[in-house]
Short mmCIF file of C-alpha atoms and ligand atoms in Angstrom, two decimals:
data_model
loop_
_atom_site.label_atom_id
_atom_site.label_comp_id
_atom_site.label_asym_id
_atom_site.label_seq_id
_atom_site.Cartn_x
_atom_site.Cartn_y
_atom_site.Cartn_z
CA MET A 1 0.01 0.00 0.00
CA GLY A 2 2.55 2.56 -1.07
CA ILE A 3 1.93 6.22 -1.22
CA GLU A 4 1.54 7.41 -4.77
CA PRO A 5 3.35 10.57 -5.72
CA THR A 6 1.51 13.80 -5.03
CA CYS A 7 0.08 15.42 -8.06
CA GLU A 8 0.86 19.07 -7.69
CA ALA A 9 -1.11 20.20 -10.71
CA TRP A 10 -4.20 18.52 -9.42
CA LYS A 11 -3.79 20.06 -6.05
CA ALA A 12 -3.33 23.53 -7.44
CA SER A 13 -6.35 23.44 -9.70
CA VAL A 14 -8.92 21.77 -7.36
CA LEU A 15 -8.00 22.28 -3.76
CA PRO A 16 -8.06 26.01 -3.29
CA LEU A 17 -11.62 26.10 -4.53
CA ASN A 18 -12.90 23.54 -2.04
CA TYR A 19 -10.85 25.08 0.70
CA ALA A 20 -12.41 28.43 0.03
CA ARG A 21 -15.86 26.91 0.09
CA THR A 22 -15.47 25.44 3.56
CA GLY A 23 -13.37 28.22 4.89
CA GLY A 24 -10.86 25.67 6.08
CA ASN A 25 -12.21 25.98 9.58
CA THR A 26 -14.62 23.18 10.22
CA ASN A 27 -14.24 20.22 12.44
CA CYS A 28 -16.50 17.53 10.99
CA SER A 29 -19.30 17.12 8.56
CA ARG A 30 -22.04 17.23 11.19
CA GLN A 31 -20.70 20.53 12.67
CA PHE A 32 -20.43 21.87 9.20
CA VAL A 33 -24.12 21.19 8.61
CA ASN A 34 -25.06 22.54 12.06
CA GLN A 35 -23.13 25.73 11.48
CA GLY A 36 -25.75 26.66 9.03
CA SER A 37 -23.56 26.36 5.93
CA LEU A 38 -26.23 24.58 4.05
CA ASN A 39 -25.89 26.62 0.88
CA SER A 40 -23.09 24.42 -0.39
CA LEU A 41 -25.28 21.30 0.01
CA ASN A 42 -27.52 22.03 -2.87
CA SER A 43 -27.15 18.49 -4.19
CA VAL A 44 -28.87 17.02 -1.08
CA PRO A 45 -32.67 16.58 -1.65
CA ARG A 46 -34.79 18.94 0.32
CA GLY A 47 -36.67 16.14 2.06
CA VAL A 48 -33.58 15.10 3.90
CA PHE A 49 -33.51 18.24 5.91
CA SER A 50 -37.15 18.38 6.71
CA ALA A 51 -36.96 14.71 7.77
CA ARG A 52 -34.40 15.70 10.37
CA MET A 53 -36.89 18.12 11.88
CA ASN A 54 -39.07 15.10 12.78
CA ALA A 55 -39.09 13.68 16.26
CA LEU A 56 -38.42 10.00 16.98
CA LEU A 57 -39.23 8.17 20.14
CA LEU A 58 -37.46 4.85 20.65
CA THR A 59 -39.27 2.65 23.13
CA GLY A 60 -38.88 -0.83 24.56
CA GLY A 61 -35.07 -0.99 24.52
CA ARG A 62 -32.22 -1.39 27.03
CA VAL A 63 -30.41 1.92 26.90
CA ILE A 64 -26.65 1.57 27.53
CA ASP A 65 -24.78 4.94 27.66
CA PRO A 66 -21.37 4.25 29.21
CA ALA A 67 -20.38 8.02 29.27
CA ASN A 68 -23.19 8.50 31.75
CA LYS A 69 -22.85 5.14 33.42
CA PHE A 70 -26.48 4.46 32.35
CA ASP A 71 -27.70 0.90 31.72
CA ALA A 72 -31.46 0.27 32.08
CA PRO A 73 -34.66 -0.23 30.19
CA ALA A 74 -35.66 3.25 29.03
CA ASP A 75 -37.20 5.31 26.24
CA LEU A 76 -35.14 7.78 24.20
CA LEU A 77 -36.57 10.81 22.52
CA LEU A 78 -34.80 12.53 19.64
CA VAL A 79 -35.97 15.94 18.43
CA ASP A 80 -34.49 18.14 15.79
CA GLY A 81 -31.26 16.16 15.55
CA LYS A 82 -30.55 16.25 19.34
CA VAL A 83 -31.21 13.95 22.26
CA ALA A 84 -34.26 15.55 23.85
CA ALA A 85 -35.11 13.14 26.79
CA LEU A 86 -34.16 9.76 28.26
CA GLY A 87 -36.32 7.63 30.59
CA GLU A 88 -39.70 8.60 32.09
CA GLU A 89 -39.60 12.10 30.63
CA ALA A 90 -39.27 10.82 27.07
CA THR A 91 -42.87 9.94 26.32
CA PRO A 92 -44.56 12.96 27.89
CA LYS A 93 -42.10 15.22 26.07
CA ALA A 94 -42.72 13.65 22.65
CA PRO A 95 -44.24 16.32 20.36
CA ALA A 96 -47.41 15.74 18.38
CA GLY A 97 -46.71 13.71 15.16
CA CYS A 98 -43.61 12.12 16.70
CA GLN A 99 -42.55 8.93 15.04
CA ARG A 100 -42.43 6.03 17.52
CA LEU A 101 -40.57 2.76 17.24
CA ASP A 102 -40.56 -0.18 19.62
CA VAL A 103 -37.11 -1.70 19.42
CA GLY A 104 -38.28 -4.92 20.97
CA GLY A 105 -35.79 -5.27 23.82
CA ARG A 106 -32.76 -4.52 21.74
CA VAL A 107 -29.89 -2.33 22.90
CA ILE A 108 -30.00 1.44 22.23
CA CYS A 109 -26.51 3.04 22.59
CA PRO A 110 -24.68 6.18 21.54
CA GLY A 111 -23.84 5.99 17.89
CA LEU A 112 -20.60 3.93 17.41
CA ILE A 113 -17.35 5.59 16.44
CA ASP A 114 -14.59 3.84 14.45
CA ILE A 115 -11.34 5.80 14.80
CA HIS A 116 -9.30 3.82 12.24
CA VAL A 117 -10.72 3.76 8.69
CA HIS A 118 -9.22 4.11 5.28
CA LEU A 119 -11.75 5.79 3.01
CA ARG A 120 -9.24 5.94 0.12
CA GLU A 121 -10.53 9.15 -1.33
CA PRO A 122 -8.90 11.25 -2.83
CA GLY A 123 -6.83 9.27 -5.17
CA GLN A 124 -7.64 5.58 -4.63
CA THR A 125 -11.27 5.48 -5.53
CA ALA A 126 -11.09 2.11 -7.24
CA LYS A 127 -10.73 0.65 -3.75
CA GLU A 128 -13.29 2.75 -1.87
CA THR A 129 -14.88 6.23 -1.99
CA ILE A 130 -16.07 8.35 0.89
CA ALA A 131 -19.63 7.46 -0.21
CA THR A 132 -19.14 3.65 -0.21
CA GLY A 133 -16.98 3.71 2.91
CA ILE A 134 -19.54 5.55 4.98
CA ALA A 135 -22.33 3.37 3.57
CA ALA A 136 -20.37 0.41 4.89
CA ALA A 137 -19.93 2.23 8.18
CA ALA A 138 -23.63 2.84 8.46
CA ARG A 139 -24.34 -0.84 7.87
CA GLY A 140 -21.80 -1.71 10.59
CA GLY A 141 -23.59 0.62 13.14
CA PHE A 142 -21.17 3.50 12.96
CA THR A 143 -22.38 7.12 13.09
CA SER A 144 -18.84 8.54 13.01
CA VAL A 145 -15.66 7.40 11.42
CA VAL A 146 -12.14 8.78 11.58
CA CYS A 147 -10.35 8.58 8.28
CA MET A 148 -6.55 7.98 7.81
CA PRO A 149 -4.40 10.49 5.85
CA ASN A 150 -2.62 8.06 3.46
CA THR A 151 -4.63 9.09 0.49
CA SER A 152 -3.32 10.47 -2.79
CA PRO A 153 -2.48 13.23 -2.26
CA ALA A 154 -1.88 12.65 1.48
CA VAL A 155 -3.78 14.71 4.03
CA ASP A 156 -0.75 16.78 4.84
CA ASN A 157 -2.24 20.22 4.01
CA PRO A 158 -5.45 22.13 4.75
CA GLY A 159 -6.64 21.81 1.15
CA THR A 160 -6.97 18.01 1.28
CA VAL A 161 -8.71 18.28 4.61
CA ALA A 162 -11.20 20.69 3.09
CA LEU A 163 -11.69 18.38 0.09
CA ILE A 164 -12.58 15.37 2.21
CA HIS A 165 -14.74 17.55 4.39
CA ASP A 166 -16.64 18.97 1.44
CA ILE A 167 -17.36 15.51 -0.02
CA ALA A 168 -18.43 14.03 3.32
CA SER A 169 -20.69 17.01 4.04
CA SER A 170 -22.40 16.76 0.74
CA LEU A 171 -23.20 13.15 1.42
CA ASP A 172 -24.94 14.17 4.61
CA SER A 173 -24.77 10.73 6.26
CA VAL A 174 -22.22 9.27 8.69
CA ASN A 175 -19.93 11.91 10.31
CA VAL A 176 -16.39 11.88 8.87
CA PHE A 177 -13.57 13.10 11.13
CA ILE A 178 -10.24 13.64 9.54
CA THR A 179 -6.70 12.95 10.62
CA GLY A 180 -3.77 14.81 9.22
CA ALA A 181 -0.28 13.39 8.44
CA ILE A 182 2.61 13.84 10.89
CA THR A 183 5.07 14.27 8.06
CA LYS A 184 4.90 15.84 4.61
CA ASN A 185 3.56 13.22 2.11
CA ILE A 186 3.81 10.72 4.92
CA ALA A 187 7.48 10.37 3.91
CA GLY A 188 8.80 10.52 7.48
CA GLU A 189 11.34 13.26 6.73
CA GLU A 190 9.85 16.64 7.49
CA LEU A 191 6.99 17.61 9.76
CA ALA A 192 3.71 18.62 8.08
CA SER A 193 2.23 22.01 9.06
CA ILE A 194 0.57 20.70 12.17
CA GLY A 195 -0.93 24.01 13.16
CA SER A 196 -2.53 24.56 9.79
CA LEU A 197 -3.93 21.06 9.89
CA LYS A 198 -5.45 21.65 13.25
CA LYS A 199 -6.97 24.93 12.05
CA ALA A 200 -8.38 23.03 9.07
CA GLY A 201 -10.15 20.65 11.45
CA VAL A 202 -8.15 17.47 11.87
CA VAL A 203 -8.78 15.60 15.10
CA ALA A 204 -5.38 13.91 15.37
CA ILE A 205 -2.23 13.34 13.33
CA THR A 206 -0.77 10.07 12.19
CA ASP A 207 1.36 8.67 9.38
CA ASP A 208 -0.76 5.44 9.46
CA GLY A 209 0.32 2.88 6.89
CA HIS A 210 3.85 4.24 7.63
CA CYS A 211 5.72 4.94 10.79
CA VAL A 212 8.06 7.86 11.62
CA GLN A 213 11.37 6.14 12.03
CA ASN A 214 13.37 9.16 13.21
CA ASN A 215 12.92 9.44 16.99
CA GLU A 216 13.88 13.09 17.08
CA LEU A 217 11.35 13.98 14.48
CA MET A 218 8.70 12.04 16.41
CA ARG A 219 9.73 14.00 19.55
CA ARG A 220 9.18 17.28 17.70
CA ALA A 221 5.80 16.09 16.35
CA LEU A 222 4.67 15.35 19.94
CA GLU A 223 5.79 18.63 21.11
CA TYR A 224 4.03 20.56 18.37
CA ALA A 225 0.91 18.45 18.56
CA LYS A 226 0.76 19.11 22.33
CA MET A 227 0.77 22.82 21.71
CA PHE A 228 -2.36 22.38 19.53
CA ASP A 229 -3.99 19.83 21.87
CA LEU A 230 -3.88 17.15 19.10
CA PRO A 231 -3.29 13.52 19.96
CA VAL A 232 -0.62 11.73 17.94
CA MET A 233 -1.65 8.29 16.62
CA ASP A 234 1.10 5.91 15.58
CA HIS A 235 1.30 2.79 13.32
CA CYS A 236 4.09 1.07 15.28
CA GLN A 237 6.60 -0.53 12.92
CA ASP A 238 10.42 -0.48 12.99
CA TYR A 239 11.47 -0.80 9.38
CA THR A 240 14.92 -2.15 10.15
CA LEU A 241 13.41 -5.07 12.08
CA VAL A 242 10.50 -5.80 9.79
CA THR A 243 12.22 -5.19 6.43
CA ASP A 244 10.10 -7.06 3.87
CA GLY A 245 8.25 -9.34 6.29
CA VAL A 246 4.78 -10.43 5.11
CA MET A 247 3.42 -12.34 8.08
CA HIS A 248 4.22 -12.92 11.76
CA GLU A 249 7.68 -14.35 12.27
CA GLY A 250 7.22 -17.67 14.09
CA TYR A 251 6.53 -21.37 13.42
CA TRP A 252 4.11 -20.71 10.61
CA SER A 253 6.18 -18.25 8.65
CA THR A 254 8.94 -20.96 8.64
CA ALA A 255 6.51 -23.76 7.78
CA LEU A 256 4.96 -21.70 4.92
CA GLY A 257 8.27 -20.25 3.69
CA LEU A 258 7.10 -16.70 4.03
CA ARG A 259 9.24 -13.85 5.31
CA GLY A 260 8.62 -12.92 8.94
CA TRP A 261 7.45 -9.60 10.52
CA PRO A 262 8.61 -10.10 14.18
CA SER A 263 6.59 -8.88 17.17
CA ALA A 264 9.67 -6.84 18.22
CA GLY A 265 9.21 -4.74 15.10
CA GLU A 266 6.05 -3.39 16.71
CA GLU A 267 7.25 -3.49 20.33
CA MET A 268 10.30 -1.42 19.53
CA ILE A 269 8.17 1.52 18.46
CA VAL A 270 5.65 1.08 21.22
CA ALA A 271 8.61 1.31 23.65
CA ARG A 272 9.88 4.41 21.80
CA ASN A 273 6.44 5.98 22.01
CA ILE A 274 6.18 5.36 25.73
CA LEU A 275 9.56 7.05 26.29
CA LEU A 276 8.63 10.04 24.07
CA ALA A 277 5.27 10.46 25.63
CA GLU A 278 6.98 10.52 29.05
CA LEU A 279 9.62 12.93 27.84
CA THR A 280 7.30 15.43 26.16
CA GLY A 281 4.04 14.98 28.01
CA GLY A 282 2.41 14.64 24.60
CA GLN A 283 -0.31 12.08 24.10
CA VAL A 284 0.45 9.05 21.85
CA HIS A 285 -2.19 6.58 20.75
CA CYS A 286 -0.69 3.29 19.45
CA GLN A 287 -2.79 2.00 16.55
CA HIS A 288 -3.85 -1.70 15.88
CA ILE A 289 -1.78 -3.38 18.68
CA SER A 290 -1.00 -6.97 17.72
CA SER A 291 1.52 -8.36 20.14
CA ALA A 292 1.65 -9.54 23.72
CA GLY A 293 4.78 -7.49 24.42
CA SER A 294 3.11 -4.30 23.38
CA VAL A 295 0.13 -4.90 25.67
CA ARG A 296 2.43 -5.63 28.56
CA MET A 297 4.44 -2.40 27.98
CA LEU A 298 1.25 -0.25 27.56
CA ARG A 299 -0.21 -1.71 30.70
CA GLU A 300 2.92 -0.85 32.75
CA ALA A 301 3.18 2.67 31.27
CA LYS A 302 -0.48 3.50 31.83
CA LYS A 303 -0.12 2.40 35.45
CA ARG A 304 2.65 4.98 35.79
CA GLY A 305 0.38 7.67 34.33
CA VAL A 306 2.20 8.00 30.99
CA PRO A 307 -0.11 9.71 28.45
CA ILE A 308 -0.35 6.69 26.16
CA SER A 309 -3.18 4.45 24.90
CA GLY A 310 -3.86 1.62 22.53
CA GLU A 311 -6.50 0.11 20.21
CA ALA A 312 -7.31 -3.33 19.05
CA CYS A 313 -8.91 -4.66 15.83
CA PRO A 314 -11.18 -7.75 15.86
CA HIS A 315 -8.98 -9.69 13.40
CA HIS A 316 -6.09 -9.59 15.84
CA PHE A 317 -8.21 -11.09 18.71
CA THR A 318 -10.15 -13.55 16.51
CA LEU A 319 -7.60 -15.05 14.16
CA THR A 320 -3.99 -16.12 14.42
CA ASP A 321 -1.07 -16.68 11.99
CA ALA A 322 -2.15 -20.36 11.67
CA ALA A 323 -5.05 -19.06 9.53
CA ILE A 324 -2.51 -18.37 6.72
CA ALA A 325 -1.92 -22.16 6.56
CA GLY A 326 -5.58 -22.57 5.69
CA SER A 327 -8.76 -23.17 7.62
CA GLU A 328 -8.10 -26.84 8.39
CA LYS A 329 -4.84 -25.99 10.22
CA PHE A 330 -6.38 -22.99 11.95
CA TRP A 331 -9.45 -24.78 13.35
CA LYS A 332 -7.20 -27.74 14.46
CA GLU A 333 -4.55 -25.60 16.11
CA ASP A 334 -5.51 -22.10 17.36
CA GLY A 335 -9.07 -22.09 16.35
CA LYS A 336 -10.11 -24.62 19.00
CA GLY A 337 -12.71 -23.18 21.32
CA ILE A 338 -13.14 -19.96 19.30
CA PHE A 339 -16.83 -19.24 18.88
CA ALA A 340 -17.56 -22.70 20.27
CA CYS A 341 -21.06 -21.56 21.44
CA GLN A 342 -22.00 -19.83 18.22
CA LEU A 343 -20.63 -22.32 15.76
CA ALA A 344 -21.82 -25.49 17.37
CA GLY A 345 -23.67 -27.64 14.91
CA THR A 346 -22.79 -25.53 11.94
CA ALA A 347 -20.04 -26.03 9.31
CA LEU A 348 -16.87 -24.17 10.13
CA PRO A 349 -15.80 -21.52 7.62
CA SER A 350 -13.16 -22.76 5.23
CA TRP A 351 -10.45 -21.11 3.20
CA PRO A 352 -7.25 -22.15 1.41
CA SER A 353 -3.59 -21.65 2.53
CA TYR A 354 -1.84 -18.49 1.52
CA ASP A 355 -5.26 -16.61 1.30
CA THR A 356 -4.27 -12.90 0.96
CA ASN A 357 -7.33 -11.85 2.82
CA PHE A 358 -5.47 -12.94 5.92
CA LYS A 359 -2.58 -10.51 5.09
CA MET A 360 -2.60 -7.25 7.03
CA ASN A 361 -0.20 -4.91 8.77
CA PRO A 362 0.54 -5.59 11.58
CA PRO A 363 0.07 -9.27 10.80
CA LEU A 364 -2.00 -11.94 12.55
CA ARG A 365 0.09 -13.22 15.35
CA ALA A 366 0.48 -16.30 17.58
CA SER A 367 -2.08 -17.67 19.95
CA ARG A 368 -0.46 -16.11 23.02
CA ASP A 369 -0.61 -12.67 21.37
CA ARG A 370 -4.30 -13.12 20.57
CA GLN A 371 -4.86 -14.08 24.22
CA ALA A 372 -2.88 -11.03 25.47
CA ILE A 373 -4.95 -8.65 23.38
CA LEU A 374 -8.13 -10.14 24.82
CA GLU A 375 -6.65 -9.76 28.32
CA GLY A 376 -5.65 -6.09 27.48
CA LEU A 377 -9.21 -5.39 26.36
CA VAL A 378 -10.69 -6.94 29.45
CA ASP A 379 -8.42 -5.11 31.95
CA GLY A 380 -8.76 -1.78 30.13
CA THR A 381 -5.11 -1.55 28.85
CA LEU A 382 -6.60 -1.36 25.31
CA GLU A 383 -9.41 1.17 25.63
CA ILE A 384 -10.59 1.39 22.04
CA LEU A 385 -11.94 -1.04 19.42
CA CYS A 386 -11.74 -0.21 15.75
CA SER A 387 -11.52 -1.91 12.38
CA ASP A 388 -8.46 -0.60 10.45
CA HIS A 389 -10.91 -0.90 7.47
CA ALA A 390 -8.42 -1.13 4.54
CA PRO A 391 -10.15 -1.86 1.22
CA HIS A 392 -8.14 -3.17 -1.75
CA CYS A 393 -9.35 -4.20 -5.24
CA ASP A 394 -9.72 -7.84 -6.15
CA TYR A 395 -6.94 -7.72 -8.72
CA GLU A 396 -4.58 -6.35 -6.13
CA LYS A 397 -5.25 -9.12 -3.69
CA GLU A 398 -5.44 -11.95 -6.27
CA VAL A 399 -1.70 -12.36 -6.47
CA GLU A 400 0.92 -14.35 -4.59
CA PHE A 401 0.97 -13.71 -0.82
CA ASP A 402 4.26 -11.88 -1.02
CA TYR A 403 2.97 -9.28 -3.51
CA ALA A 404 -0.50 -8.64 -2.18
CA PRO A 405 -1.06 -5.33 -0.34
CA PHE A 406 -1.59 -5.42 3.43
CA GLY A 407 -5.10 -4.86 4.75
CA ILE A 408 -8.68 -6.07 5.05
CA THR A 409 -12.11 -4.48 5.21
CA GLY A 410 -13.79 -4.45 8.62
CA LEU A 411 -16.52 -1.91 9.09
CA GLU A 412 -19.38 -4.39 8.50
CA THR A 413 -18.05 -7.27 10.69
CA GLU A 414 -16.23 -5.62 13.64
CA VAL A 415 -19.27 -5.25 15.87
CA ALA A 416 -20.17 -8.89 15.43
CA LEU A 417 -16.66 -10.16 16.02
CA SER A 418 -16.22 -7.95 19.03
CA LEU A 419 -19.54 -9.20 20.48
CA MET A 420 -18.61 -12.89 19.79
CA GLU A 421 -15.10 -12.74 21.19
CA LEU A 422 -15.79 -10.45 24.13
CA TYR A 423 -19.52 -10.65 25.02
CA HIS A 424 -20.77 -14.06 23.94
CA SER A 425 -17.58 -15.57 25.28
CA GLN A 426 -18.41 -13.84 28.60
CA ARG A 427 -15.12 -11.87 28.85
CA LEU A 428 -16.77 -8.34 28.96
CA GLY A 429 -20.19 -6.93 29.52
CA LEU A 430 -22.02 -5.03 26.81
CA GLY A 431 -21.45 -1.64 28.53
CA ASP A 432 -17.68 -2.22 28.46
CA ILE A 433 -17.64 -3.13 24.85
CA ILE A 434 -19.91 -0.19 23.84
CA ALA A 435 -17.54 2.19 25.80
CA LYS A 436 -14.67 1.08 23.61
CA TYR A 437 -16.69 2.17 20.57
CA THR A 438 -18.20 5.36 22.03
CA ALA A 439 -16.97 7.16 25.20
CA ALA A 440 -13.33 6.08 24.90
CA PRO A 441 -12.68 7.18 21.30
CA ALA A 442 -14.72 10.42 21.90
CA LYS A 443 -12.51 11.15 24.91
CA LEU A 444 -9.23 10.42 23.08
CA LEU A 445 -10.10 12.65 20.13
CA ARG A 446 -12.12 15.31 22.08
CA LEU A 447 -15.27 14.64 19.97
CA THR A 448 -18.59 15.86 21.27
CA LYS A 449 -19.95 12.39 20.44
CA GLY A 450 -20.33 9.04 22.04
CA THR A 451 -22.99 9.96 24.62
CA LEU A 452 -26.83 10.12 24.96
CA SER A 453 -26.73 13.13 27.24
CA VAL A 454 -29.64 15.42 26.77
CA GLY A 455 -28.63 18.09 24.20
CA ALA A 456 -26.05 15.78 22.49
CA ASP A 457 -26.24 15.10 18.78
CA ALA A 458 -28.88 12.43 18.06
CA ASP A 459 -26.38 9.79 16.87
CA VAL A 460 -27.73 6.44 17.94
CA THR A 461 -27.08 2.75 17.23
CA VAL A 462 -29.60 -0.01 17.92
CA LEU A 463 -27.87 -3.30 18.41
CA ASP A 464 -29.20 -6.82 18.46
CA PRO A 465 -26.44 -8.80 20.20
CA GLY A 466 -28.12 -12.11 19.52
CA LEU A 467 -28.83 -11.78 15.80
CA ASP A 468 -27.47 -14.67 13.78
CA TRP A 469 -26.38 -13.64 10.33
CA VAL A 470 -23.96 -14.57 7.54
CA PHE A 471 -21.54 -11.95 6.13
CA ASP A 472 -22.40 -12.21 2.39
CA LYS A 473 -20.79 -10.38 -0.53
CA LYS A 474 -24.15 -9.09 -1.80
CA ASP A 475 -24.94 -7.41 1.51
CA SER A 476 -21.65 -5.40 1.57
CA ALA A 477 -21.68 -1.70 0.81
CA SER A 478 -17.95 -1.35 0.61
CA LYS A 479 -16.46 -1.21 -2.86
CA SER A 480 -13.89 -3.88 -1.93
CA LEU A 481 -14.48 -7.42 -0.64
CA ASN A 482 -11.07 -8.20 0.87
CA SER A 483 -12.40 -9.70 4.12
CA PRO A 484 -11.38 -12.99 5.67
CA PHE A 485 -14.83 -13.19 7.16
CA LEU A 486 -16.85 -13.50 3.98
CA GLY A 487 -19.28 -16.40 4.38
CA TRP A 488 -18.82 -16.62 8.11
CA ARG A 489 -21.79 -17.05 10.33
CA LEU A 490 -21.67 -14.27 12.89
CA LYS A 491 -23.70 -13.29 15.94
CA GLY A 492 -24.68 -9.76 16.84
CA LYS A 493 -25.38 -6.86 14.62
CA ALA A 494 -26.36 -3.17 14.38
CA VAL A 495 -29.95 -3.15 13.18
CA MET A 496 -30.41 0.63 13.00
CA THR A 497 -27.98 3.52 12.61
CA ILE A 498 -29.26 7.04 13.33
CA VAL A 499 -27.10 10.06 12.55
CA GLY A 500 -28.39 13.51 13.72
CA GLY A 501 -31.87 12.05 14.29
CA ARG A 502 -32.13 10.58 10.81
CA THR A 503 -31.97 6.86 10.06
CA VAL A 504 -29.10 6.13 7.64
CA TRP A 505 -29.26 2.34 7.87
CA GLU A 506 -31.88 -0.14 8.90
CA GLU A 507 -31.51 -3.95 8.80
CA PRO A 508 -34.21 -5.16 6.44
CA GLY A 509 -37.04 -7.12 7.96
CA VAL A 510 -36.28 -6.20 11.62
CA PHE A 511 -38.71 -3.35 11.96
CA PRO A 512 -41.48 -4.12 9.44
CA ARG A 513 -43.59 -1.24 8.33
CA GLY A 514 -46.54 -0.91 10.56
CA THR A 515 -44.56 -1.28 13.79
CA ARG A 516 -43.90 2.42 13.66
CA ALA A 517 -46.93 4.21 14.97
CA GLY A 518 -47.23 7.63 13.53
CA GLU A 519 -45.11 6.91 10.51
CA GLU A 520 -46.02 9.01 7.49
ZN1 ZN B 1 -1.67 1.06 10.17
#
């Protein structure tokens, strides 16, 4: 997944226009809409805005709002794009003509946030566009996504921030928050203009897909970012240790004859980040943690109060490197016991060896690493769950394992996999899992999201933790299908996604027409 060269001519002709249109001073698509700048959204049908003025009363649900430590059966009233009331006050306050929906005992929670998504636009729209990416997010239950800056051109200047902003705003669906690059063109050599990026509205900086190797440069990045109150997110990879590794270095890389990507290649940078966070007082967030050693170091550093945090992706706590040897080996070795309760009596998913949909960066690791990540999630060392949704075209993945790009899609399967590995396996309660998708990411990135407090934006997800479903190609909204979980039977799903009071996704057949009293 290399960075394509920046096209200066394209930047010069297109970006200033878009930058001027948004004023380069907006934080997210939703705020943009709320700031009254609707004039530039002429392409959106009028009905969309009038629909948002409607009120919606959700009844019959279990409301879980970790930010407010609330978990009880309650009704939730949304009016004019905001949370208007929760609990006993909700029904009396519902205005005339309010739409009502009985969610039938399902879970109502703050809209989920995925802080690690590659939307690929601008520049790589054969893989994904902002439109298809956020459609996949909506299906997955996400009301907000945070997109990574390794586009073409990279998000290393206010113009590209404004461009993404403008496209996302015109789609008027899932909120898109933007990260900027740490270094110019994500080349790791010279700092990007961090102050200008902040002014343009980025919520964090990261060179994701790449890793700043120069420790001094990373120190300066942390110092600058701290001045602007911006967290620094880091893809932890020491290039000298990893070189051209394509899978976890261990038994299976030897058995399969593939070059190894050792755990130490991640741990070296996690250790570096802990030292620099301590030195500068700047906040570092370690992305997609994959190894037991990283979890151990983060745990120890957090105990000492170092401003550091970590996230985990479902593939790293569901699968192991044995999966690259094929499904038979995986289920016989590391897959024993995984999903035992869900998969009993059904055929296990199968796939061949060297399947490139099991190639991602950092790679799937050994069984003990998988276990350590689960433990890190349970004890709170890893506070955030996210997908690292990384779409690639079929033709890019349909090559030898060595040559395939790293990355898999994840927006549509991550909630199910998290529920299966953490909730259905009785490691964590629903509230703790929902917190890792709502309150925790909102806190890290200072987003005014992830809560159902009265007055908050009406971003809501309705979850059915027990819903049995199969992840099928035809049901995916992403432009790419590079998922190892295609054809898997999963348990748990978002059945309704509401952004700013408006439903942007609804699982077909769950709420048949007629169950909504007052519907037009
Ligand atoms: Zn990454």
